[in-house]
Amino acid sequence: MRPRLQVRNRTILAGDLILIFTSVLASFALRLDLGVAFSDYLPSAWVMVSIALVIKPVVYFLFGLYRRYWVYASIRELRLIAAATAPASVVVALF
């Protein structure tokens, strides 16, 4: 019998962590133009990165995104991704 809390797609998890990190910093950089304002908001950016790196993978795991094999994705998987991304983003935005 296989353990229940197994992450099959560790590479997808690692890719998600890298993309979450870069997307949060890129959103701050695009909004604040990498100038003085960006360095003023950098502590807030690090807080946002840490919150997103904790919450989003947990929500994605709970929705089963890391337990699937992603050789072929269909509309069903697209709906699952949308259903997992929306609550994760709402929870991160509430912090």
Tab-separated table of N, CA and C in Angstrom:
chain	number	residue	atom	x	y	z
A	1	MET	N	0.835	-1.175	0.000
A	1	MET	CA	0.000	0.000	0.000
A	1	MET	C	0.886	1.248	0.000
A	2	ARG	N	0.560	2.185	-0.847
A	2	ARG	CA	1.333	3.404	-1.015
A	2	ARG	C	0.951	4.450	0.023
A	3	PRO	N	1.929	5.259	0.474
A	3	PRO	CA	1.568	6.327	1.411
A	3	PRO	C	0.630	7.332	0.759
A	4	ARG	N	-0.272	7.880	1.541
A	4	ARG	CA	-1.299	8.780	1.018
A	4	ARG	C	-0.783	10.165	0.681
A	5	LEU	N	0.185	10.666	1.413
A	5	LEU	CA	0.693	12.023	1.213
A	5	LEU	C	1.953	12.018	0.359
A	6	GLN	N	1.896	11.363	-0.768
A	6	GLN	CA	3.049	11.266	-1.648
A	6	GLN	C	2.931	12.292	-2.764
A	7	VAL	N	4.010	12.996	-3.029
A	7	VAL	CA	4.058	13.946	-4.129
A	7	VAL	C	4.783	13.259	-5.285
A	8	ARG	N	4.068	12.959	-6.335
A	8	ARG	CA	4.663	12.265	-7.470
A	8	ARG	C	5.525	13.193	-8.322
A	9	ASN	N	5.040	14.367	-8.533
A	9	ASN	CA	5.683	15.283	-9.469
A	9	ASN	C	6.525	16.308	-8.714
A	10	ARG	N	7.640	15.843	-8.181
A	10	ARG	CA	8.510	16.749	-7.434
A	10	ARG	C	9.102	17.825	-8.325
A	11	THR	N	9.323	17.509	-9.587
A	11	THR	CA	9.858	18.521	-10.503
A	11	THR	C	8.822	19.612	-10.767
A	12	ILE	N	7.564	19.249	-10.818
A	12	ILE	CA	6.518	20.254	-10.995
A	12	ILE	C	6.419	21.115	-9.748
A	13	LEU	N	6.563	20.523	-8.579
A	13	LEU	CA	6.575	21.288	-7.339
A	13	LEU	C	7.748	22.266	-7.328
A	14	ALA	N	8.914	21.809	-7.713
A	14	ALA	CA	10.088	22.691	-7.758
A	14	ALA	C	9.879	23.816	-8.773
A	15	GLY	N	9.317	23.484	-9.928
A	15	GLY	CA	9.021	24.508	-10.928
A	15	GLY	C	8.002	25.517	-10.433
A	16	ASP	N	6.995	25.038	-9.715
A	16	ASP	CA	5.997	25.941	-9.138
A	16	ASP	C	6.637	26.901	-8.141
A	17	LEU	N	7.515	26.390	-7.302
A	17	LEU	CA	8.170	27.248	-6.315
A	17	LEU	C	9.011	28.328	-6.993
A	18	ILE	N	9.739	27.954	-8.035
A	18	ILE	CA	10.542	28.931	-8.770
A	18	ILE	C	9.651	29.956	-9.453
A	19	LEU	N	8.566	29.509	-10.078
A	19	LEU	CA	7.675	30.437	-10.767
A	19	LEU	C	6.904	31.338	-9.809
A	20	ILE	N	6.530	30.830	-8.654
A	20	ILE	CA	5.860	31.667	-7.652
A	20	ILE	C	6.812	32.766	-7.188
A	21	PHE	N	8.040	32.401	-6.904
A	21	PHE	CA	9.045	33.370	-6.469
A	21	PHE	C	9.257	34.460	-7.515
A	22	THR	N	9.477	34.049	-8.756
A	22	THR	CA	9.746	35.036	-9.812
A	22	THR	C	8.516	35.859	-10.156
A	23	SER	N	7.335	35.253	-10.118
A	23	SER	CA	6.143	36.014	-10.490
A	23	SER	C	5.798	37.084	-9.461
A	24	VAL	N	6.007	36.798	-8.174
A	24	VAL	CA	5.734	37.817	-7.150
A	24	VAL	C	6.725	38.971	-7.283
A	25	LEU	N	8.010	38.656	-7.424
A	25	LEU	CA	8.996	39.723	-7.578
A	25	LEU	C	8.797	40.484	-8.879
A	26	ALA	N	8.426	39.786	-9.941
A	26	ALA	CA	8.184	40.462	-11.221
A	26	ALA	C	6.967	41.368	-11.146
A	27	SER	N	5.958	40.975	-10.404
A	27	SER	CA	4.788	41.840	-10.277
A	27	SER	C	5.128	43.128	-9.541
A	28	PHE	N	5.968	43.037	-8.511
A	28	PHE	CA	6.419	44.250	-7.830
A	28	PHE	C	7.294	45.092	-8.754
A	29	ALA	N	8.167	44.439	-9.513
A	29	ALA	CA	9.054	45.171	-10.420
A	29	ALA	C	8.272	45.869	-11.526
A	30	LEU	N	7.276	45.216	-12.076
A	30	LEU	CA	6.460	45.844	-13.127
A	30	LEU	C	5.637	47.001	-12.579
A	31	ARG	N	5.152	46.855	-11.387
A	31	ARG	CA	4.325	47.902	-10.793
A	31	ARG	C	5.149	49.113	-10.376
A	32	LEU	N	6.382	48.875	-9.904
A	32	LEU	CA	7.170	49.947	-9.301
A	32	LEU	C	8.385	50.366	-10.119
A	33	ASP	N	8.603	49.809	-11.283
A	33	ASP	CA	9.647	50.206	-12.240
A	33	ASP	C	11.083	50.113	-11.728
A	34	LEU	N	11.401	49.178	-10.874
A	34	LEU	CA	12.772	48.911	-10.423
A	34	LEU	C	13.554	50.160	-10.042
A	35	GLY	N	12.928	51.083	-9.405
A	35	GLY	CA	13.604	52.306	-8.977
A	35	GLY	C	13.638	52.394	-7.471
A	36	VAL	N	13.586	53.621	-7.001
A	36	VAL	CA	13.599	53.861	-5.563
A	36	VAL	C	12.350	53.277	-4.916
A	37	ALA	N	11.222	53.391	-5.604
A	37	ALA	CA	9.979	52.848	-5.052
A	37	ALA	C	10.064	51.334	-4.878
A	38	PHE	N	10.750	50.665	-5.814
A	38	PHE	CA	10.898	49.210	-5.695
A	38	PHE	C	11.702	48.853	-4.453
A	39	SER	N	12.792	49.555	-4.206
A	39	SER	CA	13.597	49.243	-3.022
A	39	SER	C	12.861	49.618	-1.736
A	40	ASP	N	11.966	50.606	-1.802
A	40	ASP	CA	11.169	50.934	-0.617
A	40	ASP	C	10.164	49.827	-0.290
A	41	TYR	N	9.628	49.190	-1.332
A	41	TYR	CA	8.624	48.137	-1.138
A	41	TYR	C	9.224	46.730	-1.101
A	42	LEU	N	10.534	46.622	-1.159
A	42	LEU	CA	11.173	45.305	-1.172
A	42	LEU	C	10.869	44.477	0.079
A	43	PRO	N	10.830	45.048	1.288
A	43	PRO	CA	10.429	44.222	2.446
A	43	PRO	C	9.020	43.651	2.303
A	44	SER	N	8.106	44.428	1.742
A	44	SER	CA	6.746	43.911	1.499
A	44	SER	C	6.761	42.807	0.452
A	45	ALA	N	7.633	42.948	-0.534
A	45	ALA	CA	7.749	41.918	-1.568
A	45	ALA	C	8.236	40.604	-0.966
A	46	TRP	N	9.209	40.674	-0.051
A	46	TRP	CA	9.715	39.449	0.571
A	46	TRP	C	8.651	38.781	1.436
A	47	VAL	N	7.837	39.581	2.115
A	47	VAL	CA	6.736	39.019	2.900
A	47	VAL	C	5.743	38.322	1.980
A	48	MET	N	5.420	38.980	0.866
A	48	MET	CA	4.481	38.396	-0.099
A	48	MET	C	5.043	37.106	-0.707
A	49	VAL	N	6.336	37.101	-1.008
A	49	VAL	CA	6.972	35.892	-1.552
A	49	VAL	C	6.877	34.755	-0.538
A	50	SER	N	7.183	35.031	0.714
A	50	SER	CA	7.155	33.957	1.711
A	50	SER	C	5.738	33.430	1.939
A	51	ILE	N	4.756	34.319	1.957
A	51	ILE	CA	3.367	33.871	2.119
A	51	ILE	C	2.930	33.022	0.931
A	52	ALA	N	3.249	33.492	-0.277
A	52	ALA	CA	2.845	32.753	-1.474
A	52	ALA	C	3.554	31.410	-1.578
A	53	LEU	N	4.831	31.357	-1.167
A	53	LEU	CA	5.566	30.092	-1.230
A	53	LEU	C	5.048	29.059	-0.240
A	54	VAL	N	4.378	29.506	0.794
A	54	VAL	CA	3.812	28.564	1.768
A	54	VAL	C	2.395	28.158	1.375
A	55	ILE	N	1.565	29.128	1.034
A	55	ILE	CA	0.135	28.862	0.844
A	55	ILE	C	-0.167	28.188	-0.490
A	56	LYS	N	0.388	28.693	-1.572
A	56	LYS	CA	0.002	28.165	-2.886
A	56	LYS	C	0.335	26.683	-3.080
A	57	PRO	N	1.545	26.217	-2.759
A	57	PRO	CA	1.779	24.771	-2.925
A	57	PRO	C	0.885	23.900	-2.046
A	58	VAL	N	0.555	24.380	-0.850
A	58	VAL	CA	-0.332	23.601	0.029
A	58	VAL	C	-1.721	23.479	-0.598
A	59	VAL	N	-2.245	24.580	-1.115
A	59	VAL	CA	-3.566	24.539	-1.758
A	59	VAL	C	-3.515	23.664	-3.007
A	60	TYR	N	-2.460	23.799	-3.798
A	60	TYR	CA	-2.339	22.962	-4.999
A	60	TYR	C	-2.264	21.481	-4.634
A	61	PHE	N	-1.569	21.169	-3.548
A	61	PHE	CA	-1.492	19.775	-3.098
A	61	PHE	C	-2.864	19.277	-2.658
A	62	LEU	N	-3.588	20.110	-1.927
A	62	LEU	CA	-4.920	19.703	-1.463
A	62	LEU	C	-5.883	19.478	-2.619
A	63	PHE	N	-5.708	20.202	-3.716
A	63	PHE	CA	-6.535	19.996	-4.902
A	63	PHE	C	-6.029	18.844	-5.771
A	64	GLY	N	-4.914	18.242	-5.416
A	64	GLY	CA	-4.419	17.074	-6.134
A	64	GLY	C	-3.609	17.370	-7.373
A	65	LEU	N	-3.083	18.574	-7.498
A	65	LEU	CA	-2.319	18.912	-8.707
A	65	LEU	C	-0.972	18.199	-8.756
A	66	TYR	N	-0.412	17.855	-7.623
A	66	TYR	CA	0.889	17.186	-7.604
A	66	TYR	C	0.773	15.673	-7.603
A	67	ARG	N	-0.434	15.142	-7.597
A	67	ARG	CA	-0.623	13.691	-7.616
A	67	ARG	C	-0.980	13.172	-9.005
A	68	ARG	N	-1.004	14.033	-9.977
A	68	ARG	CA	-1.386	13.630	-11.329
A	68	ARG	C	-0.162	13.542	-12.224
A	69	TYR	N	-0.306	12.779	-13.279
A	69	TYR	CA	0.692	12.764	-14.339
A	69	TYR	C	0.223	13.705	-15.428
A	70	TRP	N	1.064	14.628	-15.830
A	70	TRP	CA	0.662	15.685	-16.758
A	70	TRP	C	1.198	15.438	-18.169
A	71	VAL	N	1.050	14.228	-18.669
A	71	VAL	CA	1.463	13.957	-20.038
A	71	VAL	C	0.482	14.609	-21.015
A	72	TYR	N	-0.780	14.372	-20.798
A	72	TYR	CA	-1.826	14.973	-21.619
A	72	TYR	C	-2.790	15.709	-20.689
A	73	ALA	N	-3.016	16.950	-20.980
A	73	ALA	CA	-3.948	17.733	-20.169
A	73	ALA	C	-5.158	18.083	-21.026
A	74	SER	N	-6.323	18.034	-20.416
A	74	SER	CA	-7.558	18.320	-21.145
A	74	SER	C	-8.289	19.473	-20.448
A	75	ILE	N	-9.495	19.699	-20.878
A	75	ILE	CA	-10.323	20.748	-20.284
A	75	ILE	C	-10.592	20.441	-18.805
A	76	ARG	N	-10.700	19.182	-18.469
A	76	ARG	CA	-10.928	18.802	-17.075
A	76	ARG	C	-9.774	19.254	-16.183
A	77	GLU	N	-8.543	19.069	-16.655
A	77	GLU	CA	-7.390	19.512	-15.887
A	77	GLU	C	-7.303	21.034	-15.851
A	78	LEU	N	-7.709	21.691	-16.925
A	78	LEU	CA	-7.733	23.154	-16.935
A	78	LEU	C	-8.709	23.686	-15.890
A	79	ARG	N	-9.851	23.049	-15.779
A	79	ARG	CA	-10.817	23.439	-14.748
A	79	ARG	C	-10.258	23.200	-13.346
A	80	LEU	N	-9.545	22.104	-13.175
A	80	LEU	CA	-8.935	21.801	-11.884
A	80	LEU	C	-7.877	22.845	-11.527
A	81	ILE	N	-7.075	23.247	-12.499
A	81	ILE	CA	-6.062	24.275	-12.250
A	81	ILE	C	-6.728	25.595	-11.881
A	82	ALA	N	-7.784	25.957	-12.600
A	82	ALA	CA	-8.501	27.199	-12.286
A	82	ALA	C	-9.155	27.121	-10.910
A	83	ALA	N	-9.699	25.962	-10.583
A	83	ALA	CA	-10.343	25.787	-9.281
A	83	ALA	C	-9.324	25.810	-8.147
A	84	ALA	N	-8.099	25.428	-8.398
A	84	ALA	CA	-7.064	25.462	-7.369
A	84	ALA	C	-6.409	26.831	-7.268
A	85	THR	N	-6.250	27.508	-8.388
A	85	THR	CA	-5.561	28.793	-8.400
A	85	THR	C	-6.405	29.895	-7.771
A	86	ALA	N	-7.693	29.887	-8.006
A	86	ALA	CA	-8.561	30.946	-7.479
A	86	ALA	C	-8.544	31.004	-5.956
A	87	PRO	N	-8.798	29.913	-5.238
A	87	PRO	CA	-8.757	30.022	-3.777
A	87	PRO	C	-7.354	30.313	-3.235
A	88	ALA	N	-6.321	29.788	-3.890
A	88	ALA	CA	-4.955	30.060	-3.438
A	88	ALA	C	-4.647	31.550	-3.548
A	89	SER	N	-5.050	32.155	-4.640
A	89	SER	CA	-4.812	33.584	-4.824
A	89	SER	C	-5.632	34.426	-3.860
A	90	VAL	N	-6.849	34.012	-3.579
A	90	VAL	CA	-7.678	34.741	-2.622
A	90	VAL	C	-7.075	34.678	-1.223
A	91	VAL	N	-6.603	33.496	-0.829
A	91	VAL	CA	-6.015	33.356	0.500
A	91	VAL	C	-4.745	34.192	0.614
A	92	VAL	N	-3.917	34.196	-0.424
A	92	VAL	CA	-2.694	35.005	-0.406
A	92	VAL	C	-3.059	36.492	-0.361
A	93	ALA	N	-4.079	36.892	-1.099
A	93	ALA	CA	-4.487	38.307	-1.120
A	93	ALA	C	-5.038	38.753	0.229
A	94	LEU	N	-5.633	37.853	0.991
A	94	LEU	CA	-6.175	38.216	2.289
A	94	LEU	C	-5.094	38.488	3.331
A	95	PHE	N	-3.907	37.934	3.103
A	95	PHE	CA	-2.796	38.205	4.025
A	95	PHE	C	-2.222	39.527	3.655
